[in-house]
Short mmCIF file of C-alpha atoms in Angstrom, two decimals:
data_model
loop_
_atom_site.label_atom_id
_atom_site.label_comp_id
_atom_site.label_asym_id
_atom_site.label_seq_id
_atom_site.Cartn_x
_atom_site.Cartn_y
_atom_site.Cartn_z
CA UNK F 164 -29.89 12.98 9.12
CA UNK F 165 -28.03 14.83 11.83
CA UNK F 166 -24.84 13.34 13.12
CA UNK F 167 -25.19 10.89 16.00
CA UNK F 168 -23.63 7.67 17.20
CA UNK F 169 -25.52 5.62 14.59
CA UNK F 170 -23.26 7.08 11.90
CA UNK F 171 -20.21 5.24 13.29
CA UNK F 172 -21.92 1.83 13.53
CA UNK F 173 -20.72 0.72 10.05
CA UNK F 174 -17.09 1.48 10.98
CA UNK F 175 -17.50 -0.19 14.38
CA UNK F 176 -18.48 -3.32 12.48
CA UNK F 177 -16.05 -3.10 9.56
CA UNK F 178 -12.83 -2.79 11.57
CA UNK F 179 -13.23 -5.78 13.96
CA UNK F 180 -14.75 -7.98 11.25
CA UNK F 181 -11.83 -7.19 8.91
CA UNK F 182 -9.29 -7.91 11.67
CA UNK F 183 -10.80 -11.18 12.90
CA UNK F 184 -11.86 -12.64 9.54
CA UNK F 185 -8.99 -11.09 7.54
CA UNK F 186 -11.51 -10.58 4.76
CA UNK F 187 -11.53 -6.86 4.02
CA UNK F 188 -14.07 -7.00 1.21
CA UNK F 189 -16.57 -9.02 3.26
CA UNK F 190 -16.20 -6.58 6.17
CA UNK F 191 -16.78 -3.57 3.92
CA UNK F 192 -19.86 -5.16 2.33
CA UNK F 193 -21.33 -5.86 5.78
CA UNK F 194 -20.62 -2.27 6.81
CA UNK F 195 -22.29 -0.95 3.66
CA UNK F 196 -25.29 -3.25 4.12
CA UNK F 197 -25.78 -2.24 7.77
CA UNK F 198 -25.37 1.44 6.91
CA UNK F 199 -27.94 1.07 4.12
CA UNK F 200 -30.45 -0.51 6.50
CA UNK F 201 -29.85 2.28 9.01
CA UNK F 202 -30.62 4.73 6.20
CA UNK F 203 -33.65 2.77 4.94
CA UNK F 204 -34.90 0.48 7.75
CA UNK F 205 -37.36 -1.68 5.84
CA UNK F 206 -37.20 -5.30 4.69
CA UNK F 207 -36.06 -4.47 1.15
CA UNK F 208 -35.11 -0.86 1.72
CA UNK F 209 -31.59 -1.64 2.89
CA UNK F 210 -30.76 -3.85 -0.09
CA UNK F 211 -32.21 -1.32 -2.52
CA UNK F 212 -30.32 1.53 -0.86
CA UNK F 213 -27.05 -0.42 -0.95
CA UNK F 214 -27.53 -1.07 -4.67
CA UNK F 215 -28.25 2.62 -5.24
CA UNK F 216 -25.05 3.71 -3.49
CA UNK F 217 -22.93 1.27 -5.51
CA UNK F 218 -24.56 2.21 -8.83
CA UNK F 219 -24.20 5.94 -8.14
CA UNK F 220 -20.52 5.39 -7.37
CA UNK F 221 -19.97 3.38 -10.54
CA UNK F 222 -21.62 5.87 -12.88
CA UNK F 223 -19.51 8.77 -11.65
CA UNK F 224 -17.25 9.92 -14.52
CA UNK F 225 -14.03 10.09 -12.50
CA UNK F 226 -14.75 6.77 -10.82
CA UNK F 227 -15.23 5.09 -14.20
CA UNK F 228 -11.89 6.51 -15.35
CA UNK F 229 -10.21 5.06 -12.25
CA UNK F 230 -11.70 1.62 -12.91
CA UNK F 231 -10.63 1.76 -16.56
CA UNK F 232 -7.13 2.76 -15.49
CA UNK F 233 -6.82 -0.07 -12.96
CA UNK F 234 -8.09 -2.74 -15.35
CA UNK F 235 -6.12 -1.51 -18.36
CA UNK F 236 -2.93 -1.14 -16.33
CA UNK F 237 -3.17 -4.69 -15.05
CA UNK F 238 -3.98 -5.86 -18.57
CA UNK F 239 -0.87 -4.09 -19.90
CA UNK F 240 1.26 -5.91 -17.34
CA UNK F 241 -0.41 -9.17 -18.39
CA UNK F 242 0.68 -8.63 -22.02
CA UNK F 243 4.20 -7.70 -20.93
CA UNK F 244 4.45 -10.97 -18.99
CA UNK F 245 3.05 -13.04 -21.85
CA UNK F 246 5.37 -11.50 -24.42
CA UNK F 247 8.48 -12.32 -22.37
CA UNK F 248 9.27 -8.76 -21.36
CA UNK F 249 9.86 -9.55 -17.71
CA UNK F 250 11.71 -12.79 -18.39
CA UNK F 251 13.89 -11.07 -20.99
CA UNK F 252 14.79 -8.27 -18.59
CA UNK F 253 15.65 -10.77 -15.84
CA UNK F 254 17.85 -12.95 -18.06
CA UNK F 255 19.66 -9.99 -19.62
CA UNK F 256 20.34 -8.40 -16.25
CA UNK F 257 21.40 -11.67 -14.62
CA UNK F 258 24.02 -12.24 -17.33
CA UNK F 259 25.58 -8.80 -16.81
CA UNK F 260 25.53 -8.64 -12.99
CA UNK F 261 28.51 -10.32 -11.35
CA UNK F 262 28.98 -8.66 -7.94
CA UNK F 263 26.94 -7.81 -4.86
CA UNK F 264 27.35 -4.08 -5.41
CA UNK F 265 26.14 -4.32 -9.00
CA UNK F 266 23.17 -6.43 -7.94
CA UNK F 267 22.14 -4.01 -5.20
CA UNK F 268 22.59 -0.99 -7.46
CA UNK F 269 20.41 -2.70 -10.07
CA UNK F 270 17.76 -3.29 -7.40
CA UNK F 271 17.52 0.44 -6.71
CA UNK F 272 18.12 1.78 -10.23
CA UNK F 273 15.58 -0.60 -11.79
CA UNK F 274 12.89 1.05 -9.67
CA UNK F 275 12.85 3.76 -12.34
CA UNK F 276 11.35 1.36 -14.86
CA UNK F 277 9.49 -1.16 -12.71
CA UNK F 278 7.76 0.95 -10.06
CA UNK F 279 4.29 0.23 -11.44
CA UNK F 280 3.20 -2.30 -8.80
CA UNK F 281 4.83 -4.34 -5.99
CA UNK F 282 4.36 -7.69 -7.71
CA UNK F 283 5.83 -6.20 -10.88
CA UNK F 284 8.91 -5.22 -8.87
CA UNK F 285 9.20 -8.64 -7.26
CA UNK F 286 9.02 -10.67 -10.46
CA UNK F 287 11.63 -8.48 -12.18
CA UNK F 288 14.17 -8.11 -9.37
CA UNK F 289 13.79 -11.12 -7.06
CA UNK F 290 14.62 -13.75 -9.73
CA UNK F 291 17.78 -11.83 -10.69
CA UNK F 292 18.89 -11.65 -7.07
CA UNK F 293 17.98 -15.28 -6.50
CA UNK F 294 20.11 -16.32 -9.49
CA UNK F 295 23.03 -14.33 -8.03
CA UNK F 296 22.52 -15.38 -4.42
CA UNK F 297 25.83 -17.27 -4.32
CA UNK F 298 27.64 -14.05 -5.24
CA UNK F 299 25.60 -11.71 -3.02
CA UNK F 300 26.86 -12.07 0.54
CA UNK F 301 23.50 -11.64 2.25
CA UNK F 302 21.06 -14.01 3.83
CA UNK F 303 17.91 -14.70 1.84
CA UNK F 304 15.83 -12.88 4.46
CA UNK F 305 18.03 -9.78 4.25
CA UNK F 306 17.77 -9.95 0.49
CA UNK F 307 13.98 -10.08 0.70
CA UNK F 308 13.98 -7.11 3.08
CA UNK F 309 16.08 -5.00 0.70
CA UNK F 310 13.88 -5.88 -2.27
CA UNK F 311 10.69 -5.08 -0.36
CA UNK F 312 11.94 -1.64 0.64
CA UNK F 313 12.06 -0.79 -3.07
CA UNK F 314 8.50 -1.99 -3.68
CA UNK F 315 5.41 -0.63 -1.85
CA UNK F 316 7.32 2.02 0.18
CA UNK F 317 8.65 3.49 -3.07
CA UNK F 318 5.49 3.04 -5.11
CA UNK F 319 3.28 4.93 -2.64
CA UNK F 320 5.55 7.96 -3.09
CA UNK F 321 5.30 8.05 -6.90
CA UNK F 322 2.50 10.23 -8.29
CA UNK F 323 2.15 8.82 -11.84
CA UNK F 324 1.89 5.56 -13.80
CA UNK F 325 1.45 3.17 -10.86
CA UNK F 326 -1.33 0.75 -9.97
CA UNK F 327 -1.69 2.62 -6.67
CA UNK F 328 -2.16 6.24 -7.69
CA UNK F 329 -5.70 5.94 -9.07
CA UNK F 330 -6.93 4.19 -5.95
CA UNK F 331 -5.14 6.58 -3.59
CA UNK F 332 -6.53 9.66 -5.32
CA UNK F 333 -10.00 8.10 -5.32
CA UNK F 334 -10.15 7.49 -1.56
CA UNK F 335 -9.00 11.07 -1.00
CA UNK F 336 -11.63 12.38 -3.40
CA UNK F 337 -14.61 10.60 -1.83
CA UNK F 338 -13.48 11.45 1.70
CA UNK F 339 -13.00 15.16 0.94
CA UNK F 340 -16.28 15.40 -0.99
CA UNK F 341 -18.14 13.88 1.95
CA UNK F 342 -16.82 16.74 4.09
CA UNK F 343 -17.97 19.31 1.56
CA UNK F 344 -14.39 20.18 0.67
CA UNK F 345 -13.46 21.57 -2.74
CA UNK F 346 -9.76 20.64 -2.72
CA UNK F 347 -8.36 18.93 -5.81
CA UNK F 348 -7.76 15.31 -4.73
CA UNK F 349 -4.67 14.78 -6.88
CA UNK F 350 -3.12 17.98 -5.58
CA UNK F 351 -3.76 16.76 -2.02
CA UNK F 352 -2.11 13.46 -2.88
CA UNK F 353 0.98 15.29 -4.15
CA UNK F 354 1.08 17.43 -0.98
CA UNK F 355 0.72 14.34 1.26
CA UNK F 356 3.70 12.47 -0.24
CA UNK F 357 6.37 14.14 1.97
CA UNK F 358 4.27 13.21 5.02
CA UNK F 359 4.25 9.46 4.33
CA UNK F 360 7.00 9.15 6.91
CA UNK F 361 6.91 5.36 7.28
CA UNK F 362 7.65 4.79 3.60
CA UNK F 363 10.53 7.27 3.69
CA UNK F 364 12.05 5.86 6.89
CA UNK F 365 11.86 2.22 5.80
CA UNK F 366 13.49 3.09 2.45
CA UNK F 367 16.38 4.70 4.33
CA UNK F 368 16.68 1.58 6.50
CA UNK F 369 16.80 -0.54 3.35
CA UNK F 370 19.61 1.59 1.93
CA UNK F 371 21.52 1.27 5.19
CA UNK F 372 21.15 -2.50 5.21
CA UNK F 373 22.13 -2.70 1.55
CA UNK F 374 25.33 -0.67 1.59
CA UNK F 375 26.48 -0.07 5.16
CA UNK F 376 25.36 -3.05 7.27
CA UNK F 377 27.61 -6.11 7.46
CA UNK F 378 25.62 -9.24 8.16
CA UNK F 379 26.87 -11.79 10.64
CA UNK F 380 24.43 -14.40 9.39
CA UNK F 381 25.95 -17.79 8.66
CA UNK F 382 26.69 -18.08 4.96
CA UNK F 383 24.85 -21.38 4.89
CA UNK F 384 21.57 -19.51 5.21
CA UNK F 385 22.10 -17.67 1.95
CA UNK F 386 20.60 -20.42 -0.17
CA UNK F 387 18.24 -23.29 0.33
CA UNK F 388 19.81 -26.61 1.25
CA UNK F 389 17.72 -28.42 -1.36
CA UNK F 390 18.76 -28.50 -4.99
CA UNK F 391 21.94 -26.53 -4.36
CA UNK F 392 23.48 -27.64 -7.62
CA UNK F 393 20.50 -26.31 -9.56
CA UNK F 394 20.35 -22.99 -7.72
CA UNK F 395 21.07 -20.90 -10.80
CA UNK F 396 18.15 -22.56 -12.62
CA UNK F 397 15.68 -22.32 -9.77
CA UNK F 398 14.63 -18.77 -10.49
CA UNK F 399 12.93 -19.81 -13.72
CA UNK F 400 10.38 -21.67 -11.62
CA UNK F 401 9.87 -19.02 -8.96
CA UNK F 402 7.13 -17.17 -10.86
CA UNK F 403 5.13 -17.76 -14.10
CA UNK F 404 6.32 -14.39 -15.45
CA UNK F 405 9.88 -15.74 -15.80
CA UNK F 406 9.02 -19.27 -16.91
CA UNK F 407 11.35 -21.00 -19.36
CA UNK F 408 8.38 -21.45 -21.72
CA UNK F 409 8.17 -17.71 -22.35
CA UNK F 410 10.20 -15.86 -25.01
CA UNK F 411 13.11 -13.65 -23.99
CA UNK F 412 12.30 -10.11 -25.12
CA UNK F 413 13.41 -7.41 -22.64
CA UNK F 414 12.26 -4.56 -24.91
CA UNK F 415 8.69 -5.74 -24.49
CA UNK F 416 9.06 -4.53 -20.89
CA UNK F 417 11.20 -1.45 -21.34
CA UNK F 418 9.43 0.20 -24.29
CA UNK F 419 5.86 0.17 -22.89
CA UNK F 420 7.05 1.35 -19.47
CA UNK F 421 9.03 4.22 -20.99
CA UNK F 422 6.11 5.06 -23.29
CA UNK F 423 3.43 5.16 -20.58
CA UNK F 424 5.58 7.33 -18.30
CA UNK F 425 6.56 9.71 -21.09
CA UNK F 426 3.02 10.03 -22.41
CA UNK F 427 1.62 10.60 -18.93
CA UNK F 428 4.04 13.44 -18.29
CA UNK F 429 3.49 14.97 -21.72
CA UNK F 430 -0.31 14.74 -21.67
CA UNK F 431 -0.44 16.09 -18.12
CA UNK F 432 1.62 19.11 -19.19
CA UNK F 433 -0.43 19.50 -22.37
CA UNK F 434 -3.74 19.51 -20.47
CA UNK F 435 -2.41 22.10 -18.03
CA UNK F 436 -0.97 24.18 -20.85
CA UNK F 437 -4.43 24.44 -22.40
CA UNK F 438 -5.55 26.26 -19.24
CA UNK F 439 -2.90 28.89 -19.99
CA UNK F 440 -0.61 28.54 -16.96
CA UNK F 441 3.16 28.21 -16.68
CA UNK F 442 5.18 25.01 -17.17
CA UNK F 443 5.30 23.76 -13.57
CA UNK F 444 1.84 25.07 -12.69
CA UNK F 445 0.47 23.11 -15.65
CA UNK F 446 1.22 19.84 -13.87
CA UNK F 447 -0.79 20.96 -10.83
CA UNK F 448 -3.76 22.40 -12.72
CA UNK F 449 -4.08 19.55 -15.23
CA UNK F 450 -6.60 16.72 -15.13
CA UNK F 451 -3.97 14.13 -14.23
CA UNK F 452 -6.38 11.20 -14.11
CA UNK F 453 -7.51 11.92 -17.67
CA UNK F 454 -3.89 12.15 -18.81
CA UNK F 455 -2.95 8.86 -17.14
CA UNK F 456 -5.89 6.98 -18.65
CA UNK F 457 -5.29 8.31 -22.16
CA UNK F 458 -1.55 7.62 -21.93
CA UNK F 459 -2.26 4.09 -20.75
CA UNK F 460 -4.75 3.36 -23.53
CA UNK F 461 -2.32 4.63 -26.19
CA UNK F 462 0.43 2.44 -24.68
CA UNK F 463 -1.84 -0.63 -24.73
CA UNK F 464 -2.63 -0.12 -28.42
CA UNK F 465 1.03 0.56 -29.22
CA UNK F 466 2.15 -2.62 -27.43
CA UNK F 467 -0.47 -4.70 -29.24
CA UNK F 468 0.71 -3.34 -32.59
CA UNK F 469 4.34 -4.05 -31.67
CA UNK F 470 3.56 -7.61 -30.55
CA UNK F 471 1.53 -8.31 -33.70
CA UNK F 472 4.56 -7.21 -35.71
CA UNK F 473 6.58 -9.73 -33.66
CA UNK F 474 4.18 -12.47 -34.87
CA UNK F 475 2.25 -12.91 -31.60
CA UNK F 476 -1.36 -14.00 -32.14
CA UNK F 477 -4.04 -11.37 -31.54
CA UNK F 478 -6.25 -13.87 -29.71
CA UNK F 479 -3.40 -14.67 -27.30
CA UNK F 480 -2.73 -10.98 -26.69
CA UNK F 481 -6.39 -10.33 -25.92
CA UNK F 482 -6.46 -13.31 -23.55
CA UNK F 483 -3.33 -12.12 -21.74
CA UNK F 484 -4.80 -8.61 -21.43
CA UNK F 485 -8.06 -9.93 -19.99
CA UNK F 486 -6.25 -12.34 -17.68
CA UNK F 487 -4.06 -9.51 -16.41
CA UNK F 488 -6.99 -7.14 -16.00
CA UNK F 489 -9.01 -9.74 -14.12
CA UNK F 490 -6.26 -9.94 -11.51
CA UNK F 491 -7.43 -6.53 -10.28
CA UNK F 492 -11.16 -7.28 -10.35
CA UNK F 493 -11.13 -7.88 -6.60
CA UNK F 494 -9.61 -4.43 -6.14
CA UNK F 495 -12.20 -2.87 -8.44
CA UNK F 496 -15.01 -4.49 -6.42
CA UNK F 497 -13.31 -3.35 -3.20
CA UNK F 498 -13.11 0.22 -4.45
CA UNK F 499 -16.78 0.21 -5.48
CA UNK F 500 -17.82 -0.89 -1.99
CA UNK F 501 -15.51 1.70 -0.38
CA UNK F 502 -17.21 4.42 -2.41
CA UNK F 503 -20.63 3.19 -1.32
CA UNK F 504 -19.65 2.88 2.35
CA UNK F 505 -18.20 6.40 2.41
CA UNK F 506 -21.39 7.80 0.89
CA UNK F 507 -23.78 6.03 3.26
CA UNK F 508 -21.82 6.99 6.38
CA UNK F 509 -21.74 10.58 5.17
CA UNK F 510 -25.53 10.54 4.72
CA UNK F 511 -25.86 9.11 8.25
CA UNK F 512 -24.01 12.15 9.61
CA UNK F 513 -20.53 10.74 10.18
CA UNK F 514 -18.81 14.09 9.60
CA UNK F 515 -21.07 15.90 12.06
CA UNK F 516 -20.52 13.21 14.68
CA UNK F 517 -16.74 13.45 14.38
CA UNK F 518 -16.87 17.24 14.59
CA UNK F 519 -19.04 17.12 17.71
CA UNK F 520 -17.12 14.46 19.62
CA UNK F 521 -13.40 14.91 18.94
CA UNK F 522 -12.80 18.37 20.35
CA UNK F 523 -11.31 16.91 23.54
CA UNK F 524 -8.39 15.28 21.66
CA UNK F 525 -5.25 17.49 21.67
CA UNK F 526 -4.49 18.43 18.08
CA UNK F 527 -0.88 17.28 18.35
CA UNK F 528 -2.03 13.75 19.23
CA UNK F 529 -4.44 13.25 16.33
CA UNK F 530 -1.95 12.39 13.59
CA UNK F 531 0.31 10.02 15.60
CA UNK F 532 -2.73 8.25 17.08
CA UNK F 533 -4.28 7.94 13.63
CA UNK F 534 -1.06 6.40 12.30
CA UNK F 535 -0.81 3.91 15.18
CA UNK F 536 -4.48 2.97 14.88
CA UNK F 537 -4.20 2.50 11.13
CA UNK F 538 -0.97 0.53 11.45
CA UNK F 539 -2.65 -1.87 13.86
CA UNK F 540 -5.54 -2.38 11.46
CA UNK F 541 -3.29 -2.83 8.43
CA UNK F 542 -1.04 -5.30 10.24
CA UNK F 543 -3.92 -7.58 11.16
CA UNK F 544 -5.74 -7.39 7.83
CA UNK F 545 -2.58 -7.31 5.69
CA UNK F 546 -4.02 -4.85 3.19
CA UNK F 547 -2.83 -1.31 2.54
CA UNK F 548 -5.71 -0.62 0.16
CA UNK F 549 -8.27 -1.97 2.63
CA UNK F 550 -6.80 0.18 5.40
CA UNK F 551 -6.89 3.29 3.25
CA UNK F 552 -10.50 2.66 2.27
CA UNK F 553 -11.57 2.14 5.90
CA UNK F 554 -9.49 4.87 7.52
CA UNK F 555 -9.36 7.76 5.03
CA UNK F 556 -12.93 9.02 5.71
CA UNK F 557 -12.15 9.06 9.44
CA UNK F 558 -8.81 10.81 8.93
CA UNK F 559 -10.24 13.51 6.67
CA UNK F 560 -13.15 14.09 9.07
CA UNK F 561 -10.71 14.50 11.96
CA UNK F 562 -8.65 16.92 9.90
CA UNK F 563 -11.65 19.13 9.19
CA UNK F 564 -12.99 18.88 12.75
CA UNK F 565 -9.69 19.60 14.53
CA UNK F 566 -8.20 21.93 11.92
CA UNK F 567 -5.16 19.68 11.45
CA UNK F 568 -3.18 19.87 8.20
CA UNK F 569 -5.08 17.81 5.62
CA UNK F 570 -1.98 16.68 3.67
CA UNK F 571 -0.38 15.61 6.97
CA UNK F 572 -3.39 13.49 7.95
CA UNK F 573 -3.67 11.96 4.47
CA UNK F 574 0.05 11.13 4.59
CA UNK F 575 -0.44 9.44 7.98
CA UNK F 576 -3.28 7.28 6.63
CA UNK F 577 -1.18 6.21 3.65
CA UNK F 578 1.77 5.56 5.98
CA UNK F 579 -0.32 3.30 8.20
CA UNK F 580 -1.38 1.19 5.24
CA UNK F 581 2.21 1.08 4.01
CA UNK F 582 3.24 -0.36 7.39
CA UNK F 583 0.79 -3.25 7.09
CA UNK F 584 1.72 -3.99 3.48
CA UNK F 585 5.37 -4.20 4.51
CA UNK F 586 5.24 -5.83 7.94
CA UNK F 587 2.16 -8.04 8.00
CA UNK F 588 2.58 -11.80 7.40
CA UNK F 589 -0.84 -11.63 5.68
CA UNK F 590 0.11 -9.02 3.08
CA UNK F 591 0.46 -9.90 -0.60
CA UNK F 592 3.97 -8.40 -0.55
CA UNK F 593 5.18 -10.72 2.21
CA UNK F 594 3.61 -13.81 0.68
CA UNK F 595 4.83 -13.09 -2.86
CA UNK F 596 8.45 -12.32 -2.02
CA UNK F 597 8.58 -15.33 0.32
CA UNK F 598 7.39 -17.66 -2.44
CA UNK F 599 9.82 -16.28 -5.00
CA UNK F 600 12.81 -16.52 -2.66
CA UNK F 601 11.76 -19.83 -1.13
CA UNK F 602 11.31 -18.49 2.41
CA UNK F 603 8.91 -19.42 5.19
CA UNK F 604 6.29 -16.64 5.25
CA UNK F 605 6.09 -16.56 9.05
CA UNK F 606 9.86 -16.66 9.62
CA UNK F 607 10.44 -13.93 7.05
CA UNK F 608 7.68 -11.76 8.54
CA UNK F 609 9.24 -12.18 11.99
CA UNK F 610 12.65 -11.22 10.60
CA UNK F 611 11.48 -7.91 9.15
CA UNK F 612 9.05 -7.03 11.96
CA UNK F 613 11.76 -5.51 14.16
CA UNK F 614 13.07 -2.99 11.59
CA UNK F 615 9.48 -2.25 10.56
CA UNK F 616 8.61 -1.57 14.21
CA UNK F 617 11.64 0.70 14.59
CA UNK F 618 10.55 2.62 11.48
CA UNK F 619 7.00 2.86 12.88
CA UNK F 620 8.30 4.27 16.18
CA UNK F 621 10.38 6.89 14.35
CA UNK F 622 7.34 7.70 12.22
CA UNK F 623 5.14 8.18 15.28
CA UNK F 624 7.65 10.62 16.79
CA UNK F 625 7.77 12.55 13.51
CA UNK F 626 3.98 12.85 13.43
CA UNK F 627 4.07 14.18 16.99
CA UNK F 628 6.71 16.80 16.16
CA UNK F 629 5.63 17.98 12.72
CA UNK F 630 2.40 19.79 13.78
CA UNK F 631 4.47 22.08 16.02
CA UNK F 632 6.94 22.67 13.18
CA UNK F 633 4.11 23.50 10.78
CA UNK F 634 2.49 25.88 13.29
CA UNK F 635 5.83 27.62 13.84
CA UNK F 636 6.53 27.84 10.13
CA UNK F 637 3.08 29.25 9.32
CA UNK F 638 3.01 31.70 12.24
#
């Protein structure tokens, strides 16, 4: 079907529905269903076509690897929680940290071992900081802000061993394939990392607040007024992963994290080496997704063996793995629908429509406008992943149509989702850190909105300037 206005109908439905209902998955399903009926306008044709798109997406080899990675990764984290790895790390660190500087340094340094997912970061760092809140001369809101700047903004910049990387590469892959592009999606992801300006700017703001900003907030706001005498014990109840009922075994966190990172790097190099290229080129040419999945599976088996040796019951380990994996089932369903929606809009002629109707937009405006548009969506839906799934096909189509740098556009899409994950009162990050630190979600979101907005303004200016810099550099 040639490109016409019908091809954008699914997106015209998905975006407002997601914003007003705040249910990203429901909006995507409606978009996929409508697109399927536009493709096959009969009573049962639309339903059958929708099923076909989802099944075709799920039987794709790379897509299956991504789903296995997401589920197994979340299952690994589930076993680490159950075996007391997180609680052990928190208790050990809390005993050794005695000053504000040490606590803040730990917050940043610990990113090396706990960058796997935002919630993983929060449940390892926030309880430590909460236990030391009397010694750390910061308000609880400032503390939450500093911790959050080391979560999603950092994780989206890391190309291996995170819960994000498989999803991010996948949305790039389906969007580029729909345009007929032959670029390696992982390579594009690597190239886009320096262009995720929002993540970089907000990290720098977090560092400034941590080490150079002197708060004038009343000291009484540092801790909750209730249960002041039990403050040092409160952190055990702030999240199930650090519950007093769990054992205290920090190595059950450190060893699997070190192992999965090391194996991923080694297997990536090994796969590239088999192609016969040099050391650094091997990391670019390798099948990184394959390496990450294999490294993760080996780590899961190694952790199970280690925990059995520690006298944990196999049935309990399996249950904790399944419980952890099931926490990402909603994301797996979301990703499946995103794949289907991208395919149906491509068959409706979305790429051709974008090419035919965006020539009037000045090239220098495309990336900043895309970032602002995506940031608005992500703020109101509170989901970085949902924003990426909705916006990436549009961004890649605009890049091809207007001949704008593809890594720059991809970076802008990821930056827009990062803004919503950080700033939105609806995001999982905001809700989780608020619960752990005992903050009002709305008040905390209002507190961090101003610095997030400043970072977004700086980011917009950078996206307006960079195309000229790239043109000058390449000329």
